[in-house]
Amino acid sequence: MNIKNFINNLFEQNYNFSIVNNKDNKIKPTNNNHTSIYPEINRNLEFIQSKYNTLINSDIVIREFETLAQNQLYKSFIIYIDGLVNSISINDFVLEPLMFPKRVQNPNPANLLNYINNRLLPQNSVNKVEDFEAVCSGINMGNCLLFIDTLNIAFDIDVKKYNSRGVDKPENEVIIKGPQESFIENIRTNTSLLRKIVNNENLVIENIPVGNISKTKCGVCYMKNIANSDLVGEVKFRLSNLSIDSLLSTGQLEQLLEEEETFGVPQLISTERPDKCCKYLFQGRVIILVNGNPYALIAPATIEDFLFSPEDTNLKPMFANFLRSIRLVAAIITLLLPGLYIAVTCFHQEILPTELLFSILSARENVPFPMIFELLLMEFSFELIREAGLRVPSPIGSTIGIVGALILGDAAVNAGIVSPILIIVVAITGIASFAIPDFSFGFHLRVFRFIFIALGFTAGFLGIGMGLFIYLTLLCSLKSFGVPYTSPITPSSSDNNGYFIPPVWKQEFRDSFLSPKRKKSQAKISMKWKY
């Protein structure tokens, strides 16, 4: 073992933050070889018309007019995309002041640029851009770009007005007790939801465009006084060094940011709930928002996060830990129960009580198929019913799932294709999979369940034991943005809260595996009214 590996292992054993090697988190340099804006208005107009194919693009609007300044008229034009802008704002705060500068006391300034920027554009956000790369970026984002003759810059005026749905209740992460707001497809609305809850100036939201063509806006959100600087730098480094043409969803981004893809376990948390994001922000984690997507990604992720429900925060520790125990058992059942069943019935019948063994054998007397075929048939049928219930319209989706399972199971037993005990095993496994709060982690367990079925059919308990050993070894070796995936279970530390939730008044410290800047989350005596 060389010195570098020895030092890295030493740090990991002491539970310090270990970030992967990323060349000192250097952000990819931007390309500055962009075409500059011309002083001649006609050249700028020709360039824009050619760039946006205005002869065939029906939603590109170019409005030419003249601006009065310095006792002369300057040819001008604005360009915007119809449907992305507020037309009233353009008329009242762009065209009217420029074409009819009645309220301006000094219409003959010495500096045309400052006169336009400071006196004729009463809009809250106006930026000056110097190249056509920035011009196109502003137009594509829904801004209005203003060009004036003799000026080799353009004015990027924020007049965006997207048509989007309002903030609604969460559809996939439903809780009984707690906030009832979810993210929408507008990134600015999503950041406002975070700021409304956090209510602190230390919340930083950085924009990083991803996609050589789409330039999708991604927001990196973190608490600058809590989050580890190496973690923030690693997230920004990975986002800035993605070379793809387009980014369309958080699911696509999740795959691009993961360190290990072959294992299939999710390495980032996906959520539609702002309150859940804020909980992790206060822990020192990083939130990634993608414009056009109602989901956020949270980094880093550990295995316990996928068994966490936002409702746990709003329940008393006794009730929350009871539910966490149920979810842990449900995860084990989802992964191992069918494999254990086939291992017992094929290799280890001696561990069953005699009456139960005779009951299982008598139930299979008329079944013509081998045990493995019988089990796989019912597992695939259950997955088929589940998928059908998701794809059909929601009012009848649940009906198809319930009725389909009842009819199919009863018909299969009456026809002698499967045994009743197998229907019970498959049903318990399916119900347990629904108790997993995170969809991606539940999907991972459902897929790996078939691997353990094959191992149980091939080698019984020995095969399942070897498979479980390899599975746990892979989990322990996995990292999410430098953080061990099995934290805080292992490596264990007294500074970590563990899997089960302590009372609120005992949550004095943040989890040490995140190496936060601010380790204490509250005073040792938080309920001072008692003392």
Short mmCIF file of C-alpha atoms in Angstrom, two decimals:
data_model
loop_
_atom_site.label_atom_id
_atom_site.label_comp_id
_atom_site.label_asym_id
_atom_site.label_seq_id
_atom_site.Cartn_x
_atom_site.Cartn_y
_atom_site.Cartn_z
CA MET A 1 0.00 0.00 0.00
CA ASN A 2 1.48 3.34 -1.02
CA ILE A 3 1.52 6.44 1.17
CA LYS A 4 -1.44 8.09 -0.60
CA ASN A 5 -3.74 5.09 -0.03
CA PHE A 6 -2.55 4.74 3.57
CA ILE A 7 -3.38 8.36 4.36
CA ASN A 8 -6.76 8.11 2.63
CA ASN A 9 -7.66 4.97 4.61
CA LEU A 10 -6.48 6.60 7.82
CA PHE A 11 -8.79 9.55 7.24
CA GLU A 12 -11.71 7.26 6.48
CA GLN A 13 -11.14 5.27 9.67
CA ASN A 14 -11.38 8.49 11.66
CA TYR A 15 -14.69 9.31 9.94
CA ASN A 16 -13.47 12.46 8.26
CA PHE A 17 -14.85 13.66 4.97
CA SER A 18 -13.10 11.95 2.07
CA ILE A 19 -13.70 13.49 -1.32
CA VAL A 20 -12.80 11.69 -4.52
CA ASN A 21 -9.89 12.86 -6.64
CA ASN A 22 -11.21 15.51 -8.99
CA LYS A 23 -8.12 17.51 -9.84
CA ASP A 24 -8.68 20.00 -7.01
CA ASN A 25 -12.29 20.63 -8.04
CA LYS A 26 -11.26 22.77 -10.99
CA ILE A 27 -14.26 24.08 -12.86
CA LYS A 28 -14.13 23.59 -16.61
CA PRO A 29 -13.06 26.86 -18.26
CA THR A 30 -15.61 28.52 -20.46
CA ASN A 31 -15.00 29.18 -24.12
CA ASN A 32 -14.52 32.91 -24.72
CA ASN A 33 -14.26 32.71 -28.52
CA HIS A 34 -17.69 34.23 -29.11
CA THR A 35 -18.79 36.64 -31.81
CA SER A 36 -18.91 40.18 -30.45
CA ILE A 37 -21.83 42.51 -31.06
CA TYR A 38 -21.29 44.94 -33.94
CA PRO A 39 -21.70 48.73 -33.65
CA GLU A 40 -23.72 48.69 -36.88
CA ILE A 41 -27.37 47.92 -36.21
CA ASN A 42 -27.93 46.35 -39.65
CA ARG A 43 -25.18 43.77 -39.14
CA ASN A 44 -26.64 42.82 -35.77
CA LEU A 45 -30.10 42.49 -37.29
CA GLU A 46 -28.83 40.29 -40.13
CA PHE A 47 -26.94 38.08 -37.69
CA ILE A 48 -29.99 37.61 -35.46
CA GLN A 49 -32.28 36.92 -38.42
CA SER A 50 -29.88 34.30 -39.72
CA LYS A 51 -29.32 32.73 -36.30
CA TYR A 52 -33.02 32.32 -35.50
CA ASN A 53 -34.32 31.66 -39.03
CA THR A 54 -36.88 34.41 -38.63
CA LEU A 55 -38.35 33.74 -42.08
CA ILE A 56 -39.71 30.38 -40.93
CA ASN A 57 -39.78 30.66 -37.13
CA SER A 58 -43.28 31.87 -36.28
CA ASP A 59 -42.71 32.63 -32.59
CA ILE A 60 -39.61 34.84 -33.00
CA VAL A 61 -40.67 38.50 -32.79
CA ILE A 62 -38.42 41.36 -34.01
CA ARG A 63 -39.73 44.90 -33.55
CA GLU A 64 -37.81 47.72 -35.27
CA PHE A 65 -38.20 51.35 -34.14
CA GLU A 66 -36.25 54.57 -33.53
CA THR A 67 -34.98 56.03 -30.26
CA LEU A 68 -34.57 59.78 -29.69
CA ALA A 69 -31.36 60.85 -27.93
CA GLN A 70 -28.66 63.51 -28.41
CA ASN A 71 -30.95 65.39 -30.82
CA GLN A 72 -31.04 62.53 -33.28
CA LEU A 73 -32.87 59.31 -33.96
CA TYR A 74 -31.10 55.97 -33.49
CA LYS A 75 -32.31 52.87 -35.29
CA SER A 76 -33.17 50.17 -32.76
CA PHE A 77 -34.84 46.80 -32.53
CA ILE A 78 -35.90 44.31 -29.89
CA ILE A 79 -36.17 40.54 -30.22
CA TYR A 80 -37.98 38.04 -28.03
CA ILE A 81 -39.80 34.72 -28.19
CA ASP A 82 -43.56 34.98 -28.13
CA GLY A 83 -45.04 32.90 -25.31
CA LEU A 84 -42.05 33.28 -22.98
CA VAL A 85 -42.38 37.00 -22.25
CA ASN A 86 -44.83 39.42 -20.68
CA SER A 87 -46.07 41.56 -23.57
CA ILE A 88 -47.46 44.20 -21.22
CA SER A 89 -44.04 44.71 -19.63
CA ILE A 90 -42.44 45.10 -23.07
CA ASN A 91 -45.00 47.71 -24.13
CA ASP A 92 -44.97 49.72 -20.88
CA PHE A 93 -41.35 49.47 -19.75
CA VAL A 94 -39.35 48.96 -22.96
CA LEU A 95 -41.03 50.35 -26.06
CA GLU A 96 -42.87 53.33 -24.55
CA PRO A 97 -39.86 54.90 -22.73
CA LEU A 98 -37.61 54.36 -25.74
CA MET A 99 -40.01 55.66 -28.38
CA PHE A 100 -41.63 58.45 -26.33
CA PRO A 101 -39.12 59.73 -23.74
CA LYS A 102 -41.51 62.40 -22.39
CA ARG A 103 -40.68 62.03 -18.73
CA VAL A 104 -36.91 62.34 -19.17
CA GLN A 105 -35.63 65.78 -18.18
CA ASN A 106 -32.38 65.63 -20.13
CA PRO A 107 -32.94 64.07 -23.57
CA ASN A 108 -29.47 65.07 -24.81
CA PRO A 109 -26.95 63.19 -22.66
CA ALA A 110 -23.25 62.97 -23.34
CA ASN A 111 -23.15 59.19 -22.90
CA LEU A 112 -25.77 57.28 -24.88
CA LEU A 113 -25.12 53.96 -23.13
CA ASN A 114 -25.66 55.29 -19.61
CA TYR A 115 -28.64 57.35 -20.75
CA ILE A 116 -30.41 54.29 -22.14
CA ASN A 117 -29.53 52.08 -19.19
CA ASN A 118 -30.21 54.54 -16.36
CA ARG A 119 -33.06 56.70 -17.68
CA LEU A 120 -35.04 54.88 -20.36
CA LEU A 121 -35.31 51.30 -19.08
CA PRO A 122 -37.38 51.27 -15.86
CA GLN A 123 -37.25 47.49 -15.56
CA ASN A 124 -36.02 45.79 -12.39
CA SER A 125 -33.41 43.59 -14.13
CA VAL A 126 -31.35 44.91 -17.06
CA ASN A 127 -27.96 43.44 -17.99
CA LYS A 128 -25.46 44.54 -20.63
CA VAL A 129 -24.08 41.79 -22.87
CA GLU A 130 -21.22 42.03 -25.33
CA ASP A 131 -21.40 38.89 -27.49
CA PHE A 132 -24.02 36.94 -29.38
CA GLU A 133 -23.57 33.86 -27.20
CA ALA A 134 -24.99 35.80 -24.25
CA VAL A 135 -27.62 37.35 -26.53
CA CYS A 136 -28.93 33.96 -27.64
CA SER A 137 -28.84 32.66 -24.08
CA GLY A 138 -30.98 35.56 -22.90
CA ILE A 139 -33.48 35.20 -25.75
CA ASN A 140 -33.82 31.45 -25.18
CA MET A 141 -34.47 32.01 -21.48
CA GLY A 142 -37.39 34.32 -22.21
CA ASN A 143 -35.76 37.75 -22.00
CA CYS A 144 -36.09 40.68 -24.39
CA LEU A 145 -32.88 41.84 -26.10
CA LEU A 146 -32.51 45.48 -27.16
CA PHE A 147 -30.07 46.65 -29.86
CA ILE A 148 -29.35 50.33 -30.59
CA ASP A 149 -27.30 51.68 -33.47
CA THR A 150 -23.65 52.72 -32.70
CA LEU A 151 -23.59 50.61 -29.51
CA ASN A 152 -21.56 47.42 -29.56
CA ILE A 153 -23.50 46.00 -26.62
CA ALA A 154 -27.09 44.82 -26.17
CA PHE A 155 -29.45 45.20 -23.24
CA ASP A 156 -30.78 41.95 -21.75
CA ILE A 157 -34.14 42.89 -20.19
CA ASP A 158 -35.89 40.42 -17.90
CA VAL A 159 -39.54 40.22 -18.95
CA LYS A 160 -40.08 36.48 -18.55
CA LYS A 161 -43.55 35.11 -18.04
CA TYR A 162 -43.79 31.33 -18.28
CA ASN A 163 -47.06 29.48 -18.35
CA SER A 164 -46.74 26.96 -15.53
CA ARG A 165 -48.97 25.23 -13.04
CA GLY A 166 -49.28 26.49 -9.50
CA VAL A 167 -47.79 24.94 -6.39
CA ASP A 168 -49.82 21.84 -5.60
CA LYS A 169 -49.86 18.94 -3.15
CA PRO A 170 -47.21 16.21 -3.54
CA GLU A 171 -48.48 13.30 -5.60
CA ASN A 172 -45.85 10.64 -4.86
CA GLU A 173 -44.62 11.57 -1.37
CA VAL A 174 -47.92 11.94 0.43
CA ILE A 175 -47.89 12.45 4.20
CA ILE A 176 -50.71 13.00 6.67
CA LYS A 177 -48.97 15.35 9.09
CA GLY A 178 -46.76 18.06 7.62
CA PRO A 179 -46.50 20.64 4.81
CA GLN A 180 -48.52 20.02 1.66
CA GLU A 181 -46.42 21.80 -0.99
CA SER A 182 -44.42 20.34 -3.84
CA PHE A 183 -41.99 21.58 -6.46
CA ILE A 184 -43.18 22.57 -9.93
CA GLU A 185 -41.45 22.85 -13.32
CA ASN A 186 -40.28 26.46 -12.79
CA ILE A 187 -36.87 26.60 -11.10
CA ARG A 188 -37.39 30.13 -9.80
CA THR A 189 -40.60 29.12 -8.06
CA ASN A 190 -38.77 26.14 -6.57
CA THR A 191 -35.95 28.29 -5.20
CA SER A 192 -38.52 30.64 -3.68
CA LEU A 193 -40.12 27.68 -1.89
CA LEU A 194 -36.74 26.83 -0.37
CA ARG A 195 -36.03 30.41 0.67
CA LYS A 196 -39.48 30.75 2.23
CA ILE A 197 -38.74 27.83 4.56
CA VAL A 198 -35.03 28.43 5.24
CA ASN A 199 -35.48 32.19 5.74
CA ASN A 200 -31.74 32.85 6.11
CA GLU A 201 -29.15 34.80 4.12
CA ASN A 202 -26.67 31.90 4.28
CA LEU A 203 -28.67 29.95 1.72
CA VAL A 204 -26.70 30.15 -1.53
CA ILE A 205 -28.22 29.25 -4.91
CA GLU A 206 -25.72 29.10 -7.79
CA ASN A 207 -26.80 28.66 -11.41
CA ILE A 208 -24.79 26.26 -13.58
CA PRO A 209 -25.97 25.68 -17.18
CA VAL A 210 -25.74 22.07 -18.38
CA GLY A 211 -26.00 21.02 -22.02
CA ASN A 212 -24.07 22.32 -25.00
CA ILE A 213 -27.32 22.98 -26.88
CA SER A 214 -30.11 23.13 -24.30
CA LYS A 215 -28.08 25.04 -21.66
CA THR A 216 -30.51 23.83 -19.02
CA LYS A 217 -30.31 25.92 -15.88
CA CYS A 218 -29.33 23.90 -12.81
CA GLY A 219 -29.44 25.42 -9.34
CA VAL A 220 -26.91 24.29 -6.71
CA CYS A 221 -28.34 25.13 -3.28
CA TYR A 222 -26.46 24.89 0.02
CA MET A 223 -25.99 26.62 3.37
CA LYS A 224 -22.61 28.33 3.15
CA ASN A 225 -22.14 28.32 6.94
CA ILE A 226 -22.93 24.60 7.28
CA ALA A 227 -22.12 22.63 4.10
CA ASN A 228 -18.63 21.20 3.67
CA SER A 229 -16.70 23.22 1.07
CA ASP A 230 -15.24 20.06 -0.51
CA LEU A 231 -18.71 18.62 -0.99
CA VAL A 232 -19.99 21.83 -2.60
CA GLY A 233 -16.92 22.00 -4.83
CA GLU A 234 -17.34 18.38 -5.91
CA VAL A 235 -20.99 18.90 -6.89
CA LYS A 236 -20.13 22.02 -8.88
CA PHE A 237 -17.15 20.27 -10.47
CA ARG A 238 -19.25 17.36 -11.75
CA LEU A 239 -22.01 19.63 -13.05
CA SER A 240 -19.56 21.95 -14.82
CA ASN A 241 -17.76 19.05 -16.49
CA LEU A 242 -20.71 17.37 -18.19
CA SER A 243 -20.34 17.36 -21.97
CA ILE A 244 -23.80 16.56 -23.33
CA ASP A 245 -26.05 18.27 -25.85
CA SER A 246 -29.17 18.42 -23.71
CA LEU A 247 -30.38 17.83 -20.18
CA LEU A 248 -34.08 17.06 -19.91
CA SER A 249 -34.71 15.58 -16.47
CA THR A 250 -33.34 15.03 -12.99
CA GLY A 251 -33.31 11.29 -13.71
CA GLN A 252 -30.89 11.87 -16.57
CA LEU A 253 -28.74 14.13 -14.39
CA GLU A 254 -28.73 11.57 -11.58
CA GLN A 255 -27.15 8.98 -13.88
CA LEU A 256 -24.52 11.49 -15.03
CA LEU A 257 -23.48 12.34 -11.46
CA GLU A 258 -23.30 8.84 -9.98
CA GLU A 259 -19.91 7.31 -9.28
CA GLU A 260 -20.93 3.66 -9.69
CA GLU A 261 -23.70 2.70 -12.13
CA THR A 262 -23.38 -1.10 -12.42
CA PHE A 263 -24.71 -1.86 -8.92
CA GLY A 264 -27.99 -0.09 -9.62
CA VAL A 265 -28.48 1.38 -6.17
CA PRO A 266 -29.50 5.09 -6.17
CA GLN A 267 -26.71 7.41 -5.02
CA LEU A 268 -28.71 10.64 -4.92
CA ILE A 269 -32.02 11.32 -3.23
CA SER A 270 -34.85 12.42 -5.50
CA THR A 271 -37.74 14.31 -3.92
CA GLU A 272 -40.62 16.60 -4.83
CA ARG A 273 -40.95 18.08 -1.33
CA PRO A 274 -39.36 21.45 -0.38
CA ASP A 275 -39.58 20.67 3.35
CA LYS A 276 -37.54 17.50 2.87
CA CYS A 277 -34.91 19.46 0.93
CA CYS A 278 -34.69 22.06 3.70
CA LYS A 279 -34.17 19.36 6.32
CA TYR A 280 -31.16 18.12 4.38
CA LEU A 281 -29.92 21.68 3.77
CA PHE A 282 -29.71 22.22 7.52
CA GLN A 283 -27.74 18.97 7.79
CA GLY A 284 -25.10 20.32 5.40
CA ARG A 285 -26.09 18.60 2.17
CA VAL A 286 -26.40 20.06 -1.33
CA ILE A 287 -29.65 20.37 -3.30
CA ILE A 288 -29.65 20.32 -7.12
CA LEU A 289 -32.64 21.80 -8.96
CA VAL A 290 -33.17 21.43 -12.72
CA ASN A 291 -35.30 23.90 -14.65
CA GLY A 292 -38.37 22.23 -16.13
CA ASN A 293 -38.47 19.42 -13.54
CA PRO A 294 -40.59 19.16 -10.39
CA TYR A 295 -37.99 17.06 -8.58
CA ALA A 296 -34.81 17.95 -6.70
CA LEU A 297 -31.67 15.87 -6.20
CA ILE A 298 -29.93 15.71 -2.81
CA ALA A 299 -26.25 14.85 -2.38
CA PRO A 300 -24.74 12.91 -0.76
CA ALA A 301 -27.10 10.01 -0.07
CA THR A 302 -26.79 7.14 2.40
CA ILE A 303 -28.80 3.94 2.57
CA GLU A 304 -30.86 5.09 5.56
CA ASP A 305 -32.10 8.12 3.60
CA PHE A 306 -34.10 5.85 1.30
CA LEU A 307 -36.02 4.44 4.27
CA PHE A 308 -36.79 7.93 5.59
CA SER A 309 -40.19 9.52 5.17
CA PRO A 310 -40.77 13.28 5.64
CA GLU A 311 -43.47 12.32 8.12
CA ASP A 312 -40.79 10.97 10.50
CA THR A 313 -39.81 14.54 11.33
CA ASN A 314 -43.35 15.41 12.38
CA LEU A 315 -43.98 12.36 14.58
CA LYS A 316 -42.83 11.58 18.09
CA PRO A 317 -39.67 9.43 18.17
CA MET A 318 -41.56 6.37 19.45
CA PHE A 319 -43.95 6.41 16.49
CA ALA A 320 -41.32 7.39 13.91
CA ASN A 321 -38.95 4.62 15.01
CA PHE A 322 -41.80 2.10 14.94
CA LEU A 323 -42.47 3.03 11.31
CA ARG A 324 -38.75 2.92 10.52
CA SER A 325 -38.58 -0.61 11.94
CA ILE A 326 -41.48 -1.65 9.72
CA ARG A 327 -39.76 -0.16 6.65
CA LEU A 328 -36.51 -1.96 7.47
CA VAL A 329 -38.34 -5.29 7.78
CA ALA A 330 -40.21 -4.50 4.55
CA ALA A 331 -36.92 -3.93 2.73
CA ILE A 332 -35.56 -7.28 3.95
CA ILE A 333 -38.78 -9.07 2.94
CA THR A 334 -38.77 -7.43 -0.50
CA LEU A 335 -35.20 -8.53 -1.13
CA LEU A 336 -35.04 -12.00 0.43
CA LEU A 337 -38.44 -13.62 1.11
CA PRO A 338 -39.03 -15.34 -2.29
CA GLY A 339 -35.42 -16.55 -2.37
CA LEU A 340 -35.67 -17.93 1.18
CA TYR A 341 -38.95 -19.65 0.32
CA ILE A 342 -37.54 -21.49 -2.66
CA ALA A 343 -34.35 -22.34 -0.75
CA VAL A 344 -36.34 -23.87 2.11
CA THR A 345 -38.75 -25.83 -0.09
CA CYS A 346 -36.02 -27.15 -2.41
CA PHE A 347 -33.04 -27.74 -0.08
CA HIS A 348 -33.90 -27.31 3.59
CA GLN A 349 -37.28 -28.93 4.20
CA GLU A 350 -36.02 -30.29 7.54
CA ILE A 351 -36.25 -26.86 9.21
CA LEU A 352 -40.00 -26.70 8.62
CA PRO A 353 -42.52 -28.13 11.09
CA THR A 354 -43.90 -31.43 9.83
CA GLU A 355 -47.47 -30.18 9.56
CA LEU A 356 -46.40 -27.12 7.55
CA LEU A 357 -44.22 -29.23 5.26
CA PHE A 358 -47.08 -31.65 4.56
CA SER A 359 -49.39 -28.68 3.91
CA ILE A 360 -46.99 -27.21 1.35
CA LEU A 361 -46.45 -30.56 -0.37
CA SER A 362 -50.16 -31.37 -0.53
CA ALA A 363 -50.88 -27.92 -1.99
CA ARG A 364 -48.37 -28.63 -4.78
CA GLU A 365 -49.65 -32.11 -5.65
CA ASN A 366 -51.58 -30.95 -8.70
CA VAL A 367 -49.08 -28.28 -9.83
CA PRO A 368 -47.37 -29.51 -13.04
CA PHE A 369 -44.53 -26.98 -13.06
CA PRO A 370 -41.24 -26.87 -11.17
CA MET A 371 -41.05 -24.60 -8.13
CA ILE A 372 -38.78 -22.05 -9.84
CA PHE A 373 -41.10 -21.69 -12.83
CA GLU A 374 -44.10 -21.33 -10.54
CA LEU A 375 -42.41 -18.59 -8.50
CA LEU A 376 -41.09 -16.65 -11.49
CA LEU A 377 -44.49 -16.83 -13.19
CA MET A 378 -46.23 -15.22 -10.22
CA GLU A 379 -43.48 -12.65 -9.65
CA PHE A 380 -43.60 -11.50 -13.27
CA SER A 381 -47.41 -11.46 -13.16
CA PHE A 382 -47.36 -9.26 -10.07
CA GLU A 383 -44.86 -6.87 -11.67
CA LEU A 384 -47.03 -6.78 -14.79
CA ILE A 385 -50.11 -5.85 -12.75
CA ARG A 386 -48.14 -3.17 -10.91
CA GLU A 387 -46.89 -1.65 -14.17
CA ALA A 388 -50.34 -1.73 -15.73
CA GLY A 389 -51.79 0.05 -12.70
CA LEU A 390 -49.23 2.84 -13.08
CA ARG A 391 -49.75 3.39 -16.80
CA VAL A 392 -53.53 3.53 -16.98
CA PRO A 393 -55.42 6.67 -15.86
CA SER A 394 -55.31 7.13 -12.09
CA PRO A 395 -59.06 6.68 -11.31
CA ILE A 396 -58.99 3.09 -12.57
CA GLY A 397 -55.32 2.29 -11.94
CA SER A 398 -55.79 1.09 -8.37
CA THR A 399 -58.88 -0.87 -9.41
CA ILE A 400 -56.92 -2.74 -12.07
CA GLY A 401 -54.23 -3.60 -9.53
CA ILE A 402 -56.60 -4.98 -6.90
CA VAL A 403 -59.06 -6.73 -9.22
CA GLY A 404 -56.30 -8.05 -11.47
CA ALA A 405 -54.38 -9.55 -8.56
CA LEU A 406 -57.49 -11.16 -7.03
CA ILE A 407 -58.78 -12.62 -10.29
CA LEU A 408 -55.37 -13.79 -11.49
CA GLY A 409 -54.43 -15.36 -8.16
CA ASP A 410 -57.74 -17.15 -7.71
CA ALA A 411 -57.76 -18.40 -11.29
CA ALA A 412 -54.17 -19.62 -11.06
CA VAL A 413 -54.89 -21.61 -7.88
CA ASN A 414 -58.14 -23.10 -9.23
CA ALA A 415 -56.40 -24.10 -12.46
CA GLY A 416 -53.65 -25.86 -10.53
CA ILE A 417 -50.91 -23.71 -12.02
CA VAL A 418 -49.60 -22.41 -8.68
CA SER A 419 -50.01 -23.34 -5.03
CA PRO A 420 -51.87 -21.16 -2.50
CA ILE A 421 -48.81 -20.79 -0.25
CA LEU A 422 -46.86 -19.29 -3.15
CA ILE A 423 -49.62 -16.71 -3.72
CA ILE A 424 -49.24 -15.69 -0.07
CA VAL A 425 -45.45 -15.34 -0.39
CA VAL A 426 -45.69 -13.23 -3.55
CA ALA A 427 -48.46 -11.07 -2.06
CA ILE A 428 -46.50 -10.39 1.16
CA THR A 429 -43.42 -9.52 -0.90
CA GLY A 430 -45.39 -7.16 -3.10
CA ILE A 431 -47.06 -5.40 -0.18
CA ALA A 432 -43.69 -5.02 1.54
CA SER A 433 -42.25 -3.36 -1.56
CA PHE A 434 -44.96 -0.69 -1.39
CA ALA A 435 -43.76 0.26 2.11
CA ILE A 436 -40.41 1.51 0.76
CA PRO A 437 -40.69 5.34 0.70
CA ASP A 438 -38.21 5.89 -2.15
CA PHE A 439 -39.28 4.66 -5.58
CA SER A 440 -35.73 4.19 -6.94
CA PHE A 441 -34.53 2.19 -3.94
CA GLY A 442 -37.68 0.07 -4.01
CA PHE A 443 -37.07 -0.64 -7.69
CA HIS A 444 -33.49 -1.67 -6.88
CA LEU A 445 -34.71 -4.17 -4.27
CA ARG A 446 -37.33 -5.55 -6.66
CA VAL A 447 -34.71 -6.23 -9.36
CA PHE A 448 -32.16 -7.78 -6.99
CA ARG A 449 -34.91 -10.00 -5.57
CA PHE A 450 -34.70 -12.09 -8.75
CA ILE A 451 -30.96 -12.57 -8.22
CA PHE A 452 -31.58 -13.99 -4.75
CA ILE A 453 -34.34 -16.22 -6.17
CA ALA A 454 -31.80 -17.68 -8.60
CA LEU A 455 -29.21 -18.11 -5.82
CA GLY A 456 -31.75 -19.80 -3.53
CA PHE A 457 -32.84 -22.19 -6.28
CA THR A 458 -29.23 -23.00 -7.20
CA ALA A 459 -27.54 -23.46 -3.82
CA GLY A 460 -30.10 -22.93 -1.07
CA PHE A 461 -29.02 -21.05 2.05
CA LEU A 462 -25.40 -21.26 0.91
CA GLY A 463 -26.17 -19.35 -2.28
CA ILE A 464 -28.26 -16.75 -0.48
CA GLY A 465 -25.58 -16.34 2.19
CA MET A 466 -22.83 -15.84 -0.39
CA GLY A 467 -25.02 -13.44 -2.38
CA LEU A 468 -25.89 -11.47 0.75
CA PHE A 469 -22.21 -11.26 1.71
CA ILE A 470 -21.27 -9.90 -1.73
CA TYR A 471 -24.25 -7.54 -1.70
CA LEU A 472 -23.34 -6.06 1.70
CA THR A 473 -19.68 -5.82 0.70
CA LEU A 474 -20.61 -3.80 -2.37
CA LEU A 475 -22.84 -1.56 -0.27
CA CYS A 476 -20.06 -0.92 2.25
CA SER A 477 -17.55 -0.10 -0.51
CA LEU A 478 -19.88 2.33 -2.25
CA LYS A 479 -19.56 6.09 -1.78
CA SER A 480 -21.79 8.99 -2.66
CA PHE A 481 -19.75 12.14 -3.23
CA GLY A 482 -17.03 10.81 -0.94
CA VAL A 483 -19.38 9.77 1.88
CA PRO A 484 -19.64 6.03 2.76
CA TYR A 485 -22.98 4.74 1.54
CA THR A 486 -23.72 2.80 4.72
CA SER A 487 -23.27 5.82 7.01
CA PRO A 488 -24.16 6.30 9.83
CA ILE A 489 -24.48 2.55 10.46
CA THR A 490 -20.89 1.90 9.42
CA PRO A 491 -18.44 3.46 9.97
CA SER A 492 -20.12 4.15 13.29
CA SER A 493 -19.45 7.17 15.46
CA SER A 494 -20.92 8.62 18.62
CA ASP A 495 -21.48 11.90 16.75
CA ASN A 496 -23.94 10.28 14.33
CA ASN A 497 -27.63 9.99 15.15
CA GLY A 498 -27.92 6.43 13.81
CA TYR A 499 -30.81 4.79 12.01
CA PHE A 500 -33.38 5.40 14.72
CA ILE A 501 -34.42 8.96 15.52
CA PRO A 502 -33.57 10.33 18.98
CA PRO A 503 -35.87 12.87 20.67
CA VAL A 504 -35.62 16.39 19.28
CA TRP A 505 -33.99 17.70 22.46
CA LYS A 506 -31.19 15.13 22.05
CA GLN A 507 -30.29 16.08 18.46
CA GLU A 508 -27.47 18.37 19.55
CA PHE A 509 -24.97 17.58 16.78
CA ARG A 510 -25.16 17.16 13.03
CA ASP A 511 -23.98 13.87 11.56
CA SER A 512 -20.18 13.81 11.53
CA PHE A 513 -19.93 11.80 8.28
CA LEU A 514 -20.93 14.99 6.42
CA SER A 515 -18.10 16.97 8.07
CA PRO A 516 -20.24 20.12 8.37
CA LYS A 517 -18.66 23.47 9.15
CA ARG A 518 -21.10 23.99 11.99
CA LYS A 519 -21.21 20.77 14.00
CA LYS A 520 -23.78 21.77 16.63
CA SER A 521 -27.38 22.10 15.50
CA GLN A 522 -28.78 23.26 18.82
CA ALA A 523 -27.81 24.00 22.41
CA LYS A 524 -27.17 21.14 24.82
CA ILE A 525 -30.19 22.33 26.79
CA SER A 526 -32.64 23.28 24.07
CA MET A 527 -35.73 23.45 26.29
CA LYS A 528 -34.52 26.22 28.55
CA TRP A 529 -38.04 26.89 29.74
CA LYS A 530 -37.75 23.71 31.81
CA TYR A 531 -34.77 24.88 33.84
#
